[in-house]
Coordinates of C-alpha atoms in Angstrom, one line a residue:
Chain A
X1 CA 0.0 0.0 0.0
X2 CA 3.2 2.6 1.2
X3 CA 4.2 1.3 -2.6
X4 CA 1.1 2.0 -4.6
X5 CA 0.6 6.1 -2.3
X6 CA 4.5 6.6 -3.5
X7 CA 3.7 5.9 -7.0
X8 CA 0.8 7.9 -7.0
X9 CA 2.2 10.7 -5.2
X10 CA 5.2 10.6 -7.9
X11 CA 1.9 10.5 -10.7
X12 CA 0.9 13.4 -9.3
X13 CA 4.1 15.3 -8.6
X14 CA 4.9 14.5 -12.5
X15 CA 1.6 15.8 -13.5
X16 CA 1.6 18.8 -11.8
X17 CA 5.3 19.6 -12.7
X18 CA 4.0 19.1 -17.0
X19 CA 1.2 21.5 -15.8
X20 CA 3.6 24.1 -14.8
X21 CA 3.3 26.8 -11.9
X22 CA 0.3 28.0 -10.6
X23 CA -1.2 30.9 -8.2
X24 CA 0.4 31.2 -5.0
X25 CA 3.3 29.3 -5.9
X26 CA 6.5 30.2 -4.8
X27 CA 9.2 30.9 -7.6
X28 CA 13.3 30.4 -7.0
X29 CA 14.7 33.2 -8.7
X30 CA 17.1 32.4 -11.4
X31 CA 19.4 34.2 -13.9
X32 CA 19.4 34.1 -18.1
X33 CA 21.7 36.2 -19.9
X34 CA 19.9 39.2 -21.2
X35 CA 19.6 39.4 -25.0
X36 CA 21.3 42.5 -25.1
X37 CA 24.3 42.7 -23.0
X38 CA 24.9 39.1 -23.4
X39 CA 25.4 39.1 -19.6
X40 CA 23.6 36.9 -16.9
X41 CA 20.5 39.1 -15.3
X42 CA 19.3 37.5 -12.1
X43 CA 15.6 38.3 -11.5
X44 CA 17.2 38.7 -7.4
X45 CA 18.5 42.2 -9.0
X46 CA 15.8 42.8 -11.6
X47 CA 12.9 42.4 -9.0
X48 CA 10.9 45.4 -8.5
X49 CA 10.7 46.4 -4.9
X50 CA 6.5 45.7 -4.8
X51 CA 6.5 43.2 -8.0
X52 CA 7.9 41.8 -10.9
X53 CA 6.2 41.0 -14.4
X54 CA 7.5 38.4 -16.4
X55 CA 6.6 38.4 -19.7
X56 CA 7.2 35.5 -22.6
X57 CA 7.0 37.5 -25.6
X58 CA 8.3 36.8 -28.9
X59 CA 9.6 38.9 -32.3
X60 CA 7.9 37.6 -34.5
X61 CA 4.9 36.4 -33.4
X62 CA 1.7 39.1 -34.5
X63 CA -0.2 38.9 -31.3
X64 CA 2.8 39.5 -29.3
X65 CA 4.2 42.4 -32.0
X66 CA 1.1 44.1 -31.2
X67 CA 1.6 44.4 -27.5
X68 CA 5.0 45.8 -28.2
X69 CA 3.5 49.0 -27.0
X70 CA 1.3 48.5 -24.5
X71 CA 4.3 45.9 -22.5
X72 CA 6.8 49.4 -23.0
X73 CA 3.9 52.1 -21.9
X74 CA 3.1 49.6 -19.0
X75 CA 6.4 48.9 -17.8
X76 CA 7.5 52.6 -17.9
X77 CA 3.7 53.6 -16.2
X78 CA 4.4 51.2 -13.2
X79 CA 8.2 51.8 -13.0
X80 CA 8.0 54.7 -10.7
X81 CA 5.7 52.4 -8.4
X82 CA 7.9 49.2 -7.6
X83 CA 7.3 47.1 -10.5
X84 CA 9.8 45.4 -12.8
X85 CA 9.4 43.8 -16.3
X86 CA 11.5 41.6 -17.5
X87 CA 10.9 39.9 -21.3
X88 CA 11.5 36.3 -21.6
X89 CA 12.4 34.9 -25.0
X90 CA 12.2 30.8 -25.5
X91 CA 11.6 30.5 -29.1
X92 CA 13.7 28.1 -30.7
X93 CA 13.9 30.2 -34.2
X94 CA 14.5 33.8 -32.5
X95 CA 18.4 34.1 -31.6
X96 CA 19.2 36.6 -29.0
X97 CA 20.5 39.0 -31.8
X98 CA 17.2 38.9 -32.8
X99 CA 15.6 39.6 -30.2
X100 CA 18.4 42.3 -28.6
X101 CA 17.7 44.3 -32.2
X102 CA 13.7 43.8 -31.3
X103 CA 13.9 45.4 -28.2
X104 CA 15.8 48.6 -29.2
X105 CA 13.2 49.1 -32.0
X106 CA 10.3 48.7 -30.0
X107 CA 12.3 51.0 -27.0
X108 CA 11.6 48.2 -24.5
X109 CA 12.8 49.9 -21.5
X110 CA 13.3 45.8 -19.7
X111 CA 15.4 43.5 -20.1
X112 CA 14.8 40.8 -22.8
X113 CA 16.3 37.6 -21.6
X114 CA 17.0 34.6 -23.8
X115 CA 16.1 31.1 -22.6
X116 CA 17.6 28.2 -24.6
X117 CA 16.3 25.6 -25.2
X118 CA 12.6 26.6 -23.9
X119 CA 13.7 25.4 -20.4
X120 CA 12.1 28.5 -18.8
X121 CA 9.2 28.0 -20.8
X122 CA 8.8 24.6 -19.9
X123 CA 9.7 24.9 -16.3
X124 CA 6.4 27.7 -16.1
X125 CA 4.7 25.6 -18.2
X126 CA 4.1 29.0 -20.2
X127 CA 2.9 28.2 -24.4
X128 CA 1.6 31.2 -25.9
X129 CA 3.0 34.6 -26.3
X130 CA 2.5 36.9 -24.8
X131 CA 1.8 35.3 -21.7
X132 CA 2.7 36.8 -18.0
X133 CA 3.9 35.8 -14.9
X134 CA 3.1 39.0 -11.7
X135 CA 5.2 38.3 -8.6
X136 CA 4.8 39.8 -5.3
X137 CA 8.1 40.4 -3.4
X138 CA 8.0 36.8 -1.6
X139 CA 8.0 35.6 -5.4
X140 CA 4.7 34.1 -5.0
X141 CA 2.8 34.2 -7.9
X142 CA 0.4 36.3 -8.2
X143 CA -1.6 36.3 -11.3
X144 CA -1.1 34.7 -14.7
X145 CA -2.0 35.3 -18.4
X146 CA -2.9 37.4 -20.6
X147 CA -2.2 41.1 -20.5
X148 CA -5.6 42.4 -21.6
X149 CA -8.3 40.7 -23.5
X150 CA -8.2 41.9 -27.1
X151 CA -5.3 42.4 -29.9
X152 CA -6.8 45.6 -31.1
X153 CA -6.5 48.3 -28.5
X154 CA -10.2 49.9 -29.8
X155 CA -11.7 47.1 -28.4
X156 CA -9.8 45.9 -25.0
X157 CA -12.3 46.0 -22.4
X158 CA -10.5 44.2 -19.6
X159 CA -7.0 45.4 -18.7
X160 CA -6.1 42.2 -17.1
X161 CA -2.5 42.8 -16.5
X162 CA -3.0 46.3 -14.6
X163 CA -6.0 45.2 -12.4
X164 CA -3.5 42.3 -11.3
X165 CA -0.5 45.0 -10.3
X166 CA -2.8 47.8 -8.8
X167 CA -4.3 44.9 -6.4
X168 CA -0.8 43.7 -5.5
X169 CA 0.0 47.4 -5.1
X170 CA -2.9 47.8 -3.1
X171 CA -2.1 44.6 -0.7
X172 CA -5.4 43.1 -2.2
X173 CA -6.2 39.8 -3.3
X174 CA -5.9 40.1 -7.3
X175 CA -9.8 39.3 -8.1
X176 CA -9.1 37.3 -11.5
X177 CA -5.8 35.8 -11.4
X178 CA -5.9 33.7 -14.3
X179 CA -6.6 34.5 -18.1
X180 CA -6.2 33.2 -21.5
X181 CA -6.3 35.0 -24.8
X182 CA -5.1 34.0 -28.6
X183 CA -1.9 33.9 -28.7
X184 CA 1.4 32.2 -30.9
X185 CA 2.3 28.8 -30.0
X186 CA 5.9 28.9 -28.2
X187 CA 8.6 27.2 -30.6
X188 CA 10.1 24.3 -28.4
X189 CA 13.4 22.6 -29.4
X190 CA 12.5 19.0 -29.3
X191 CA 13.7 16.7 -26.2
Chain B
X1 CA -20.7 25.5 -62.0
X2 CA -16.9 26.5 -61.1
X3 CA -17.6 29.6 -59.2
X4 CA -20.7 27.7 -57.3
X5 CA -17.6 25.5 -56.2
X6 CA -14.9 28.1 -54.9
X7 CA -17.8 29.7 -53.4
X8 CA -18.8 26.5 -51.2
X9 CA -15.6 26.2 -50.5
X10 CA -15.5 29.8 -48.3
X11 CA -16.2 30.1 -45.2
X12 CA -19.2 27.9 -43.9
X13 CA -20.5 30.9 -40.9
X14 CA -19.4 31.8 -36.8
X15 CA -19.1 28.8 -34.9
X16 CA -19.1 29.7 -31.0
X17 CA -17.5 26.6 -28.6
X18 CA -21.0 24.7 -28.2
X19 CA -21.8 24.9 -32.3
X20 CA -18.0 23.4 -32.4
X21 CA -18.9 21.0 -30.0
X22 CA -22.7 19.8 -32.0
X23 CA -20.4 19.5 -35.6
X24 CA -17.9 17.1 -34.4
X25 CA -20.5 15.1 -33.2
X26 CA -22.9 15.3 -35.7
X27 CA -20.1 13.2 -37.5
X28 CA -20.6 10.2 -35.6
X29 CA -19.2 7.1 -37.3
X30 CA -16.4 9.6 -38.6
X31 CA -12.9 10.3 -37.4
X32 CA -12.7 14.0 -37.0
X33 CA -10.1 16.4 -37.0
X34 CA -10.6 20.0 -35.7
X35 CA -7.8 22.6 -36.6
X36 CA -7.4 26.0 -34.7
X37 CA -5.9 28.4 -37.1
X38 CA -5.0 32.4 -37.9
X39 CA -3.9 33.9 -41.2
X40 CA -1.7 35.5 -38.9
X41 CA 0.0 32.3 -37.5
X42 CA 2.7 31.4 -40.0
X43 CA 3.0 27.7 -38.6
X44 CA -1.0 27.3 -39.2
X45 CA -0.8 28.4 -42.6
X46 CA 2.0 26.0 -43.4
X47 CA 0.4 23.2 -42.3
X48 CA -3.3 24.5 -44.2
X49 CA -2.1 22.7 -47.3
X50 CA -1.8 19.0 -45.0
X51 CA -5.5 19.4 -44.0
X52 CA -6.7 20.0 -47.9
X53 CA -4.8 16.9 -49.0
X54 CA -6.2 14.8 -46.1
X55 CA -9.5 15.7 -46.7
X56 CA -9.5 14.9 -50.5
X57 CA -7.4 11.6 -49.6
X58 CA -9.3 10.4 -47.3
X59 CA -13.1 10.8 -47.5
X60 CA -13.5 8.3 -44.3
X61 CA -12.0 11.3 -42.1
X62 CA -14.1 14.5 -41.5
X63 CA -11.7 18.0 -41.1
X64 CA -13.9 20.6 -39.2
X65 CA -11.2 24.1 -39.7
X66 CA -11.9 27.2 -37.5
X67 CA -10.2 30.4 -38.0
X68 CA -9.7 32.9 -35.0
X69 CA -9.3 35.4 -36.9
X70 CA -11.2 38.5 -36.2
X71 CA -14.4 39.5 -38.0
X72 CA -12.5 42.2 -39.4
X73 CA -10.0 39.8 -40.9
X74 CA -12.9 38.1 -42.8
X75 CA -11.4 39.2 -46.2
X76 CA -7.6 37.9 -45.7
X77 CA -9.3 34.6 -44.7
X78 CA -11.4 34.4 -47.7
X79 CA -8.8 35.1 -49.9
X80 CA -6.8 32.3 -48.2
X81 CA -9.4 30.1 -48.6
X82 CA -9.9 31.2 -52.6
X83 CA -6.0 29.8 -52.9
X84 CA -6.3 27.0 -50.8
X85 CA -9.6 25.6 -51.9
X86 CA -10.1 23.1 -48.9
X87 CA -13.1 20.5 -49.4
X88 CA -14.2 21.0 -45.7
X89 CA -15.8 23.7 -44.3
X90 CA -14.0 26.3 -42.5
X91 CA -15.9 28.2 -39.8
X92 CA -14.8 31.9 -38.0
X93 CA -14.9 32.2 -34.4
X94 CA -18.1 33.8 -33.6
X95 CA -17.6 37.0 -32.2
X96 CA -17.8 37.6 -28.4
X97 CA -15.2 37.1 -25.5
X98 CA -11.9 34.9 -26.7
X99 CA -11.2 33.6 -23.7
X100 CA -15.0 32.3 -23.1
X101 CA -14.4 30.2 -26.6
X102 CA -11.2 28.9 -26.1
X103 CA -12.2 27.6 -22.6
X104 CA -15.6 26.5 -24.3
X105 CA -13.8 24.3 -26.8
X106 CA -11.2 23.0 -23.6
X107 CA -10.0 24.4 -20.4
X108 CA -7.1 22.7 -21.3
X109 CA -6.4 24.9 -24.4
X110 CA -3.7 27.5 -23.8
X111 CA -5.1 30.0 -26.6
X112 CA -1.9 29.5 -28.6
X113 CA -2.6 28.1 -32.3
X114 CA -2.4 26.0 -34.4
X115 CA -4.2 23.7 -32.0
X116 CA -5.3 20.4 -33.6
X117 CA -8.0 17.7 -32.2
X118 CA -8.1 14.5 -33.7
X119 CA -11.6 12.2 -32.8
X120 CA -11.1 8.4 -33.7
X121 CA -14.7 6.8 -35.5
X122 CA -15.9 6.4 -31.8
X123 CA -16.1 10.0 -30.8
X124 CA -13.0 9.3 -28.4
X125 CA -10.4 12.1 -28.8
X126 CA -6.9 10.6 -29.8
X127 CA -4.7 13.9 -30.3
X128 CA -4.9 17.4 -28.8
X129 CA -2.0 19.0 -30.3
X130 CA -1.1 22.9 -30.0
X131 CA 1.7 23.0 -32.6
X132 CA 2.5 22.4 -36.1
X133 CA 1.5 19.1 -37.1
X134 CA 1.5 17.2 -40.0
X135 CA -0.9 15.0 -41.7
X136 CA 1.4 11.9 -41.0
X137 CA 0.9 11.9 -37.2
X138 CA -2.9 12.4 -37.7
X139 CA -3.0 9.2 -40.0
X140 CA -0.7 7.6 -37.3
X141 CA -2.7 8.4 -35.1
X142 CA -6.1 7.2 -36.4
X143 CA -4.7 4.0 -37.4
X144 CA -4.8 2.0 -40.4
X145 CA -7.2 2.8 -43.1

């Protein structure tokens, strides 16, 4: 019987690792070298002091090419209140040139950081970009998904991604804490 | 009688989750396989061309096709469709809230396309697949003719 609970519990630690992180779990900050620089960022020095948004995003994805704005308006609009952004890359086909050259046209303000071989990715259990990750300063995670609900900016009528922060701000409970909108499929190398 | 052809082969009308839901089972008897796609999404429109030839091959397989594409889009996918010429009928998301559809269709659906749902003859789903795929893993999947 010990045998059989083991084997399930493993089932179900397996399970939930494929299904990624979810809300309230805690997150061990790592590093990835920034697209840029080429050097190692470590989210322990990129962390805002109230949160920290990270964002898989891509270059040449069209959903995530049309948030290009709205991720640089928001991350300079909540940079002055203890929030960080930081872009995560973990397309296979986008090389950190790429995506370094990306950033500097679309005056991303955050570090874009480069995760080979979609282990990031994998690890969040994140497949669509964009797609974001809000952490409080005990790294808990605090909301996930989309950033608002439509592509077009005419016709957003939930601004997902700033409720989130301005409850975390606020020391409130972020109301919905998980979304999902269209998005590109995140290119995996295969293992 | 060729334009009556190309225009049957257009777009077949909205499809919310639950009218999704009644045309895979109205094929009953059928494998089916459902393909989430964009004229946006480069990987969907590369594998477009798998699903035409399947559907002419194999006439023991129904393809159901819906595009997210918004309303607004309508005319980029028709003109798509005019080069493509698919057999099947290809449906747009009916408008309303995204996430609402894409939960509607499965909770377990990320959003991201191309997502692909194969249905063996028995109704019981064999692939749910949110990537590129092509037309040999759906075969594979379904088995022997």
């Amino acid at each position: 019987m010990r045998q059989y609970l083991a084997v399930v519990g493993l089932a179900l630690m397996a399970s939930t690792a494929a299904a990624g992180v979810a809300i309230g779990d805690k997150l061990e900050p790592f590093a990835l070298k920034d697209a840029t620089s080429g050097k190692d960022v470590d989210l322990k020095s990129a962390a805002g002091q109230k949160a920290t948004v990270l964002m898989f995003i891509a270059t040449q994805c069209p959903v995530s090419n049309d948030y290009n704005e709205r991720m640089a308006s928001l991350a300079k609009d909540y940079s002055g209140k203890g929030v960080a952004f930081v872009g995560i890359n973990s397309n296979k086909q986008e090389a950190a040139d790429e995506v370094a050259a990306h950033a500097k046209e679309h005056g991303f303000s955050f570090p874009v950081l480069k995760d080979p071989d979609n282990v990031k990715a994998d690890q969040f259990g994140a497949r669509v970009t964009p797609e974001v990750y809000v952490y409080d300063t005990d790294w808990k995670l605090r909301y996930h998904g989309r950033i608002d609900d439509k592509r077009a900016v005419s016709e957003v009528s939930s601004k997902d991604l700033s409720a989130a922060l301005d409850a975390v701000l606020t020391g409130k409970e972020v109301a919905v804490a998980e979304t999902k909108a269209f998005g590109c499929t995140i290119k995996r190398v295969t293992k | 009688m060729i334009p009556i052809l190309l225009a049957a082969s257009l777009l077949a009308g909205d499809v919310d989750a639950q009218g999704l839901h009644r045309a895979v089972k109205a094929q009953k008897g059928r494998a089916v396989v459902v393909n989430f796609w964009a004229t946006w999404c480069e990987p969907c429109v590369k594998e477009f061309p798998d699903f035409v030839a399947l559907a002419k091959d194999r006439k023991d397989i129904a393809v159901i096709s819906v595009t997210i594409d918004e309303a607004s889009d309508r005319g980029a996918v028709e003109d798509f469709l005019k080069k493509q010429k698919p057999t099947f009928p290809v449906y747009l998301k009916a408008s309303g809230s995204d996430e609402a559809f894409i939960n509607g269709v499965d909770p377990k659906w990320s959003g991201a396309v191309p997502l692909t749902m194969v249905y063996g003859a028995d109704g019981k789903r064999l692939l749910f697949e949110e990537r590129e795929i092509s037309r040999k893993e759906i075969e594979a999947a379904l088995g022997k003719k």
